PDB file of C-alpha atoms in Angstrom:
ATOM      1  CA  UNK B   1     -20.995  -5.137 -18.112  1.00 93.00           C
ATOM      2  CA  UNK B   2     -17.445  -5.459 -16.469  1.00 95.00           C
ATOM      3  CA  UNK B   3     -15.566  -7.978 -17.877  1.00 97.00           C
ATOM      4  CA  UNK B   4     -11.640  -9.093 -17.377  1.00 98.00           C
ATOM      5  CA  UNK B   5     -10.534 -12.093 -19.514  1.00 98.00           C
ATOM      6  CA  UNK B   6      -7.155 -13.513 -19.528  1.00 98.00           C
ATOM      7  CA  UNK B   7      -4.479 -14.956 -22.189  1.00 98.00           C
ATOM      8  CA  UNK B   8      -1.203 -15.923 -22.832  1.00 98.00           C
ATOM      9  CA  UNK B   9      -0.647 -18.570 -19.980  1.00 97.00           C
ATOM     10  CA  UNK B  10       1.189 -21.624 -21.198  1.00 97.00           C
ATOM     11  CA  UNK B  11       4.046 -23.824 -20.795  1.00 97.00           C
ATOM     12  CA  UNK B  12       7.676 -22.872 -20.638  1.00 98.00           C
ATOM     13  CA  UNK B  13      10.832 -24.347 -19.464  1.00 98.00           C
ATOM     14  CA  UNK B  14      12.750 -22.106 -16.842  1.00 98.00           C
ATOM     15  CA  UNK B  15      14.783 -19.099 -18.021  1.00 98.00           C
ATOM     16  CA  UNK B  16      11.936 -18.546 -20.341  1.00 98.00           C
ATOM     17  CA  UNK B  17       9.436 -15.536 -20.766  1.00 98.00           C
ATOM     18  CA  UNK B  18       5.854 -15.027 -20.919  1.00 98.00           C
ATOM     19  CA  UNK B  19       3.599 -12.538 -21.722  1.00 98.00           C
ATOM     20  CA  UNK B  20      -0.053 -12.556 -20.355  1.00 98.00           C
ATOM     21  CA  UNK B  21      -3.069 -10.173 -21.711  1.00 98.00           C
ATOM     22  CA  UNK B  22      -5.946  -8.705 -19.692  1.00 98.00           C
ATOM     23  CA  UNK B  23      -8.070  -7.541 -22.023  1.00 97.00           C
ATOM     24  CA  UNK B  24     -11.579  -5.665 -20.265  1.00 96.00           C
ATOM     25  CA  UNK B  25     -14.581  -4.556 -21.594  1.00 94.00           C
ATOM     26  CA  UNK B  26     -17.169  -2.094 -19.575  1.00 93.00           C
ATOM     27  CA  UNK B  27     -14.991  -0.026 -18.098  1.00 92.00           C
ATOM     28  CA  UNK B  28     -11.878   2.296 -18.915  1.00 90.00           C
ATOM     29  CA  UNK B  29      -8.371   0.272 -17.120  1.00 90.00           C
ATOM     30  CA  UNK B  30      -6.330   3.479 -16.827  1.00 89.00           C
ATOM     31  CA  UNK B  31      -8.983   5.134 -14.527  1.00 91.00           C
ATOM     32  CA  UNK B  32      -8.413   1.641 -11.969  1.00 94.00           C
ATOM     33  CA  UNK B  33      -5.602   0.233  -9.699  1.00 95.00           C
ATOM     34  CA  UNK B  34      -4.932  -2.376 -11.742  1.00 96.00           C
ATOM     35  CA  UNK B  35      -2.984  -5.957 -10.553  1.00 97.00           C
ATOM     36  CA  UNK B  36      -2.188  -9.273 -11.342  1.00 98.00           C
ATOM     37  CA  UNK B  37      -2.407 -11.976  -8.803  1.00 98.00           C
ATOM     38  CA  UNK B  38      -1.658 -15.869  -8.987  1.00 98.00           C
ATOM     39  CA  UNK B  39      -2.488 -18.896  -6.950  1.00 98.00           C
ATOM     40  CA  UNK B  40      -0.482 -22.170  -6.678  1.00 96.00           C
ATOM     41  CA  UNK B  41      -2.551 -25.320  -5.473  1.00 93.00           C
ATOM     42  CA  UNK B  42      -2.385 -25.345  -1.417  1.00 94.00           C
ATOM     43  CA  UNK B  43      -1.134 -21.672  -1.361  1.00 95.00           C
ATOM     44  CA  UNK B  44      -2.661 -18.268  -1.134  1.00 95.00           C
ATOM     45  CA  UNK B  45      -3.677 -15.968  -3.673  1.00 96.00           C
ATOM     46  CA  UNK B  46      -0.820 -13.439  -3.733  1.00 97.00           C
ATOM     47  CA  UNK B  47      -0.753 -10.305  -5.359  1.00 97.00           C
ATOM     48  CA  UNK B  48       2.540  -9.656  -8.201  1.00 98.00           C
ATOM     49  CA  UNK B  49       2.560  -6.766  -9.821  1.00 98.00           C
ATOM     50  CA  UNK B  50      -0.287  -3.195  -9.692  1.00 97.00           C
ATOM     51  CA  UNK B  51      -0.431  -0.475 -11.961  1.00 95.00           C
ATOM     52  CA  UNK B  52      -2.195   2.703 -10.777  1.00 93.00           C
ATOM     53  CA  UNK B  53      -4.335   5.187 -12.512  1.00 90.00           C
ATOM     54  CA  UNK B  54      -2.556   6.439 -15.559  1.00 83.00           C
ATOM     55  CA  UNK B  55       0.431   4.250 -14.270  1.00 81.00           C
ATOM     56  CA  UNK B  56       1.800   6.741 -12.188  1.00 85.00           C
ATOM     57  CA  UNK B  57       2.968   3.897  -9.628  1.00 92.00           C
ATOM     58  CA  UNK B  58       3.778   0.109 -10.477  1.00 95.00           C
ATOM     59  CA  UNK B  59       4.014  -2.482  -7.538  1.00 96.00           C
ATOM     60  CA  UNK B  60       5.986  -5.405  -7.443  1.00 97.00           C
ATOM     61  CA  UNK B  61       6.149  -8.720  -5.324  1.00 97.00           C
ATOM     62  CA  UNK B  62       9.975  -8.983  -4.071  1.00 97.00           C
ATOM     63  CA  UNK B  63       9.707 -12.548  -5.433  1.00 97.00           C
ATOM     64  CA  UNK B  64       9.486 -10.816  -8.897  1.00 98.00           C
ATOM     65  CA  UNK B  65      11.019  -8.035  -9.013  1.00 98.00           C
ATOM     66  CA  UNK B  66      13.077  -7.345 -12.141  1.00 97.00           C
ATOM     67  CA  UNK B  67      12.077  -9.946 -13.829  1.00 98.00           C
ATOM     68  CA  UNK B  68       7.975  -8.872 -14.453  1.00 98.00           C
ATOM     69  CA  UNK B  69       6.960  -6.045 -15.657  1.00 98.00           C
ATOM     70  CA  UNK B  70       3.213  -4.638 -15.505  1.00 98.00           C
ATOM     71  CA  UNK B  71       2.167  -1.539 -18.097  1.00 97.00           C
ATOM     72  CA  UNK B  72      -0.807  -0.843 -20.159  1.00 94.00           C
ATOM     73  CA  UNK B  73      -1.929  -0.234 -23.795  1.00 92.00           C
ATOM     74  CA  UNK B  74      -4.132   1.633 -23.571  1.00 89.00           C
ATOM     75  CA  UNK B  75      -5.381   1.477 -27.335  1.00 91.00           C
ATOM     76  CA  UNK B  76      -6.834  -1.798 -26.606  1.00 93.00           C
ATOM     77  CA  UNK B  77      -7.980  -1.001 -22.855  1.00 94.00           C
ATOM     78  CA  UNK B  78      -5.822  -3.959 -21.928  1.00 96.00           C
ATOM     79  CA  UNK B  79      -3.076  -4.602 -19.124  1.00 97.00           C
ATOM     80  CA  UNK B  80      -0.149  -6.665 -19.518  1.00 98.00           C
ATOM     81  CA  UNK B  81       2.405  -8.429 -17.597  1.00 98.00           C
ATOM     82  CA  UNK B  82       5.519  -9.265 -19.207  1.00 98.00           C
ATOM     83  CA  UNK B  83       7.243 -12.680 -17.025  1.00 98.00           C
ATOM     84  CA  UNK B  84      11.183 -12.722 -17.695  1.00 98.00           C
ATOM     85  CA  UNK B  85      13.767 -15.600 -16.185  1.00 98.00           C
ATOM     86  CA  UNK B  86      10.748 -17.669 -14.914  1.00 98.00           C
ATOM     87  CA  UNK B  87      11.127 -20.080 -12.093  1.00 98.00           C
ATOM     88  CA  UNK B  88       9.251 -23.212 -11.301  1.00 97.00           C
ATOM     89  CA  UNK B  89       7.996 -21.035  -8.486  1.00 96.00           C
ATOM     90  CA  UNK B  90       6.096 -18.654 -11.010  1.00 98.00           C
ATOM     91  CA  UNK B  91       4.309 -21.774 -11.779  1.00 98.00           C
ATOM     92  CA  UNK B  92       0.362 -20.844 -10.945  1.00 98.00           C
ATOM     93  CA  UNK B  93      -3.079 -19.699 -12.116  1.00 98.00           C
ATOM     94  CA  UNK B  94      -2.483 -15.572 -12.883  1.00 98.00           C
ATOM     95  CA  UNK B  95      -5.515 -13.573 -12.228  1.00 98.00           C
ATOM     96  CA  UNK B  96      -6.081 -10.119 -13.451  1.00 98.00           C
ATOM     97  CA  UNK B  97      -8.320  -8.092 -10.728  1.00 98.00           C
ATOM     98  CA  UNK B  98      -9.883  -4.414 -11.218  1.00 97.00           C
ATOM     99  CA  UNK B  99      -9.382  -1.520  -7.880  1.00 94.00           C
ATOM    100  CA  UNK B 100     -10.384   1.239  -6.831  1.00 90.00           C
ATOM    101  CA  UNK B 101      -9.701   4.757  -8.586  1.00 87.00           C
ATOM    102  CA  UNK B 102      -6.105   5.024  -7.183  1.00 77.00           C
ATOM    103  CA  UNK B 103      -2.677   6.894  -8.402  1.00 77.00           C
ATOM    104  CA  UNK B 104      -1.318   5.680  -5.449  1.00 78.00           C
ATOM    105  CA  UNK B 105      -1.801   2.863  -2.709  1.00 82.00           C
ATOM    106  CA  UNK B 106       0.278   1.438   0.368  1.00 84.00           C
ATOM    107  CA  UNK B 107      -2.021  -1.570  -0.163  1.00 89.00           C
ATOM    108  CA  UNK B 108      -1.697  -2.352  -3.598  1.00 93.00           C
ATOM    109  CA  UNK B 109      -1.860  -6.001  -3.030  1.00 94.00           C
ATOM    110  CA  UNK B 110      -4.712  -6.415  -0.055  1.00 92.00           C
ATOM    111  CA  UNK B 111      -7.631  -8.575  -2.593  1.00 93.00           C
ATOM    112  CA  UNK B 112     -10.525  -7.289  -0.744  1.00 93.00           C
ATOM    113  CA  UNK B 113      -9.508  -4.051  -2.656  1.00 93.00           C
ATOM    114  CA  UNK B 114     -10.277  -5.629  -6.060  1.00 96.00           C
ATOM    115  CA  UNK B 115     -13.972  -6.053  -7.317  1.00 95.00           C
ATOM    116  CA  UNK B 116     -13.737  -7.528 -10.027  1.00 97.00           C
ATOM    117  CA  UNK B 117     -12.039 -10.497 -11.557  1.00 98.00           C
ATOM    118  CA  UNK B 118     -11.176 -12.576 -14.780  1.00 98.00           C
ATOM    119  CA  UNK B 119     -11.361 -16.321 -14.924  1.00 97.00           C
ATOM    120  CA  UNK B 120      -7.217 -16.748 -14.962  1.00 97.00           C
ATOM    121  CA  UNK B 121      -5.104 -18.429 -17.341  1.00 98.00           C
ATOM    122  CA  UNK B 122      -2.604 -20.940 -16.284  1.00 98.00           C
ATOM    123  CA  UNK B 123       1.357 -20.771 -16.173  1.00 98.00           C
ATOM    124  CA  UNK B 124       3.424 -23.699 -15.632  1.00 98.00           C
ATOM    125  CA  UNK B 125       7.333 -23.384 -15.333  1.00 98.00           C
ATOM    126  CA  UNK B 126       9.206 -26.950 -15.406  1.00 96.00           C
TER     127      UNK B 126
END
């Protein structure tokens, strides 16, 4: 059973950092194109930062660049996203997704790529 469930979301003044957990269960994350997408009220789901198979390749958002950072540990089968100098503009639900077996991608970020989801855990930047 394929599972992706979320953590770390929270509150957090700008300037501040966050650090948000996918932890899955029924399937190996290394093996997948891996991402993290968010969704403001009113807006589209965008896509922030991929990882692909044995993190050969990371993808970023130019609206986050050097300030998040995806990687995995792999000892707990769990992806992470690291949030530095956050903005009220961060401020969003953050979805981990599961891809396709990829070490590469020009379409890291297209969602109809991604078959599985978690439930999303909630930033908010004030």
């Amino acid at each position: 059973h394929v599972q992706l469930v979320e953590s770390g979301g929270g509150s957090v003044q700008a300037g501040g950092s966050l650090l948000l957990s996918c932890a899955v269960s029924g399937f190996t994350n290394s093996r997948h194109l891996m991402a993290w997408f968010r969704q403001a009220p009113g807006l589209e789901r965008e896509g922030v930062a991929a990882i692909s198979v044995a993190g050969l390749n990371t993808y970023y958002a130019d609206s986050v660049k050097g300030r998040f950072t995806i990687f995995r540990d792999n000892a707990k089968n769990t992806v992470i996203l690291q949030m530095n100098s956050l903005k009220s503009d961060d401020s969003a639900m953050y979805y981990c997704a599961r891809g396709p077996i990829a070490t590469s991608t020009t379409r890291p970020f297209s969602a109809v790529r991604y078959d599985s989801w978690g439930q999303g855990t909630q930033v908010t930047v004030s």
